[in-house]
mmCIF file of C-alpha atoms in Angstrom:
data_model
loop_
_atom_site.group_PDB
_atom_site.id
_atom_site.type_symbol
_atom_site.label_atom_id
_atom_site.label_comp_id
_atom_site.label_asym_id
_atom_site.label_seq_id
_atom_site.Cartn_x
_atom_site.Cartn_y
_atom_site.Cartn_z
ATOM 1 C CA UNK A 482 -59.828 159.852 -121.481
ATOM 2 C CA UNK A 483 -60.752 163.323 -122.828
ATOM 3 C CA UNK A 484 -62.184 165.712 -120.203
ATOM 4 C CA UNK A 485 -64.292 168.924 -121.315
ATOM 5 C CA UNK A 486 -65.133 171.604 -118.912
ATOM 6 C CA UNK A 487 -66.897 174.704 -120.616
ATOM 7 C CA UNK A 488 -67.557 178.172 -119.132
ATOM 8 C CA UNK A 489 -68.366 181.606 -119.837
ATOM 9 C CA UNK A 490 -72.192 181.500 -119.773
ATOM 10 C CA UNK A 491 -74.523 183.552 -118.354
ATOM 11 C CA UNK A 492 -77.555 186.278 -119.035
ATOM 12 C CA UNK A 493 -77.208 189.277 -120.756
ATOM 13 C CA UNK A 494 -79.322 191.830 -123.020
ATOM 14 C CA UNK A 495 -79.659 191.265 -126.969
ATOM 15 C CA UNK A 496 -76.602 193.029 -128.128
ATOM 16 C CA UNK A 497 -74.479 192.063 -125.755
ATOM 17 C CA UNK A 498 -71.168 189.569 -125.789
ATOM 18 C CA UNK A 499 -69.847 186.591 -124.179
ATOM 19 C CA UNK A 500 -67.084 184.214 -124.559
ATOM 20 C CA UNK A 501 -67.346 180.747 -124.020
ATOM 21 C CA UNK A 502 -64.738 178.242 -123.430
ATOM 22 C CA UNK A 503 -64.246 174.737 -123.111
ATOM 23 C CA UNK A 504 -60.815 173.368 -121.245
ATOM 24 C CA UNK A 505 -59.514 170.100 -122.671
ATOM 25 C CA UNK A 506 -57.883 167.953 -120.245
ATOM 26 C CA UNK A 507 -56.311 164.107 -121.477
ATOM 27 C CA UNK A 508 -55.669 164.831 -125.101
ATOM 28 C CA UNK A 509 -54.188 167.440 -127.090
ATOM 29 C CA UNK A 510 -56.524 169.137 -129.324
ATOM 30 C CA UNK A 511 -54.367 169.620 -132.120
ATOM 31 C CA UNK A 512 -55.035 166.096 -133.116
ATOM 32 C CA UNK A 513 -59.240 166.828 -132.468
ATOM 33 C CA UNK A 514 -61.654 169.068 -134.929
ATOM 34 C CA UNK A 515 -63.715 171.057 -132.380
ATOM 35 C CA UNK A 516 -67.098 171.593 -132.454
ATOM 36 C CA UNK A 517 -69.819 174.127 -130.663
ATOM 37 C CA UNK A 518 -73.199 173.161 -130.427
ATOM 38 C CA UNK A 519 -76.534 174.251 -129.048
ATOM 39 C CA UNK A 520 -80.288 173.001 -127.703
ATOM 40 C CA UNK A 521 -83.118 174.545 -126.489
ATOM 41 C CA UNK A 522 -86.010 172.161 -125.067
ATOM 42 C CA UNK A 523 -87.738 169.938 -126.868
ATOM 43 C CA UNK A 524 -85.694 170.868 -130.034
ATOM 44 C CA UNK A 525 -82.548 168.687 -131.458
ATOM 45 C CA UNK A 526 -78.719 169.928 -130.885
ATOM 46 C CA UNK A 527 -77.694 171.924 -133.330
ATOM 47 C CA UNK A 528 -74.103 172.345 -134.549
ATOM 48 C CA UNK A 529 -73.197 176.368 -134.425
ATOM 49 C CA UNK A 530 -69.564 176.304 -135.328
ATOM 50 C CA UNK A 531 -66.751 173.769 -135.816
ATOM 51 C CA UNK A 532 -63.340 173.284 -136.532
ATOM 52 C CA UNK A 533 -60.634 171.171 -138.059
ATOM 53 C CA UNK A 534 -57.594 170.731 -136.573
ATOM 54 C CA UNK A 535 -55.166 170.425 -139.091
ATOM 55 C CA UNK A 536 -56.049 173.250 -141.819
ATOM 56 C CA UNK A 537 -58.259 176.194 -139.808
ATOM 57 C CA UNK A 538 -61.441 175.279 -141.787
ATOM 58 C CA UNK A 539 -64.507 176.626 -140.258
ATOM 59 C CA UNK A 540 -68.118 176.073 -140.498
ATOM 60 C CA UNK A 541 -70.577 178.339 -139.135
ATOM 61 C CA UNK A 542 -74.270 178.192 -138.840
ATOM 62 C CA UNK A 543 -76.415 180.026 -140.764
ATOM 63 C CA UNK A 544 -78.152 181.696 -138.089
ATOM 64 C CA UNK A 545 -74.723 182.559 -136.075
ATOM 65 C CA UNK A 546 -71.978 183.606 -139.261
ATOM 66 C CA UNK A 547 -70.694 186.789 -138.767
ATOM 67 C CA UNK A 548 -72.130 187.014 -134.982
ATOM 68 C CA UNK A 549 -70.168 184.077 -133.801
ATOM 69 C CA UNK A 550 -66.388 183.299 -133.932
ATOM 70 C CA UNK A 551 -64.621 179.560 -132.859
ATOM 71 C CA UNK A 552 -60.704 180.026 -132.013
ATOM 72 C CA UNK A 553 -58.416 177.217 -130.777
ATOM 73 C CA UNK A 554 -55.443 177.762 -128.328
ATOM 74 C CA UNK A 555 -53.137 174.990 -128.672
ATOM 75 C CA UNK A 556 -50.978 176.057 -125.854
ATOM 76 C CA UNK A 557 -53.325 176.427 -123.393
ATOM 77 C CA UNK A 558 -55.938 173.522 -124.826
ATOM 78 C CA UNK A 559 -58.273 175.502 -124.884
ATOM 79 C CA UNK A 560 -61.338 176.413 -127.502
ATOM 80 C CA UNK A 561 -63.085 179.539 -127.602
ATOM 81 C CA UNK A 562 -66.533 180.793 -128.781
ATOM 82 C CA UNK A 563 -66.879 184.393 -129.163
ATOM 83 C CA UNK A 564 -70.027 185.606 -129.809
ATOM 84 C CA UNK A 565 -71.098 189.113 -130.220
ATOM 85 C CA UNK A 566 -74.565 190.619 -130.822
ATOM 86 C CA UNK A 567 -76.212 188.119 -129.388
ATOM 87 C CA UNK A 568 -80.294 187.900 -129.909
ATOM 88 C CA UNK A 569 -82.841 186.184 -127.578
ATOM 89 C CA UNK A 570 -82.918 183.228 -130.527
ATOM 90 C CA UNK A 571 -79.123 182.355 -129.357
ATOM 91 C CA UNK A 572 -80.352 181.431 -125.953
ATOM 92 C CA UNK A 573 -79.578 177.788 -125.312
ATOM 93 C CA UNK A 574 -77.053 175.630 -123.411
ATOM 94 C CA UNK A 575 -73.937 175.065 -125.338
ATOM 95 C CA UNK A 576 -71.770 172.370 -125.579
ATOM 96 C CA UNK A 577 -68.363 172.023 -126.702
ATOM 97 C CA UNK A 578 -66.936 168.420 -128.387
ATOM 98 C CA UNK A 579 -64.287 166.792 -129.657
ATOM 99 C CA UNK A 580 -64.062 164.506 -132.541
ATOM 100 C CA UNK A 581 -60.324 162.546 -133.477
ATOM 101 C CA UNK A 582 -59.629 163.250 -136.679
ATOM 102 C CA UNK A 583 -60.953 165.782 -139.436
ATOM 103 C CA UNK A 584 -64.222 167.206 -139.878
ATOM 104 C CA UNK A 585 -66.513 165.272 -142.457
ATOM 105 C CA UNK A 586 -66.720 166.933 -145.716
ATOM 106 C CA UNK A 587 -70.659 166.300 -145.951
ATOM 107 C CA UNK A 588 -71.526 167.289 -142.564
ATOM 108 C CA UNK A 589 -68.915 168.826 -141.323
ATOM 109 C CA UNK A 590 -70.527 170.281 -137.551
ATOM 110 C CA UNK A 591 -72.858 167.102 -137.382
ATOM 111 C CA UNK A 592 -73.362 166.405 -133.469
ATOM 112 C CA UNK A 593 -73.576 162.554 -133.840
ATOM 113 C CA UNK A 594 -69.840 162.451 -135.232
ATOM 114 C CA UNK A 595 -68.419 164.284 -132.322
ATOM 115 C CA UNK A 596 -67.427 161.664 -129.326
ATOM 116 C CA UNK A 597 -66.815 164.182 -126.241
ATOM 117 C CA UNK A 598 -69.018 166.210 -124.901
ATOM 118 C CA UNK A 599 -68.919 168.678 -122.004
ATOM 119 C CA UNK A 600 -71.722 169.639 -119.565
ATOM 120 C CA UNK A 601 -72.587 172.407 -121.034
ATOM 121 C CA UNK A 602 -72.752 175.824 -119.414
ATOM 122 C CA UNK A 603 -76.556 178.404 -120.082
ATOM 123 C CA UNK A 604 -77.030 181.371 -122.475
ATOM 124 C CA UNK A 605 -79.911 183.394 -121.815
ATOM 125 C CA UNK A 606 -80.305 186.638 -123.885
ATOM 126 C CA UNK A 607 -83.249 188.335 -122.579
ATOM 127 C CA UNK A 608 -84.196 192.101 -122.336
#
């Protein structure tokens, strides 16, 4: 059984930083692509960054590349969002997830091919 716990969240003002993580517990993710994701009410999750596990590739959103950066500690299990910059459009609750295997090459951060989900922690970016 995979476990997900993420953290980092909060408020802060447009410009500022956070870092968000997400603690694997039951599986290793070297053997998972990782994948950060995002929703805002009454809108569908969208897929901000993700990960595969065996050759670094990375797939950002539009909306997030060169704001946002996913990172992967093996030794400690742990996945990372930074994200810098941050605009009141990036507020949301995240979610971090797992899927075994390789990212698909057609939709590689699609939330429906990602089996583990955590709770999900708030962003709010508000002046």
């Amino acid at each position: 059984q995979v476990q997900l716990v993420e953290s980092g969240g909060g408020s802060v003002q447009p410009g500022g930083s956070l870092r968000l993580s997400c603690a694997s517990s039951g599986r290793s993710l070297s053997d998972y692509a990782i994948g950060w994701f995002r929703q805002v009410p009454d809108k569908e999750r969208e897929g901000v960054s993700c990960q595969s596990p065996y050759d670094g590739r990375t797939v950002y959103a539009e909306s997030i590349e060169g704001r946002f950066t996913i990172s992967v500690d093996i030794a400690k299990n742990t996945a990372y969002l930074q994200m810098n910059n941050l605009e009141p459009g990036d507020t949301a609750i995240y979610y971090c997830a797992l899927h075994k295997g390789d990212l698909s090459q057609r939709e590689p951060c699609y939330p429906g091919r990602f089996n583990w989900w955590g709770q999900g922690t708030q962003v709010t970016v508000s002046s």
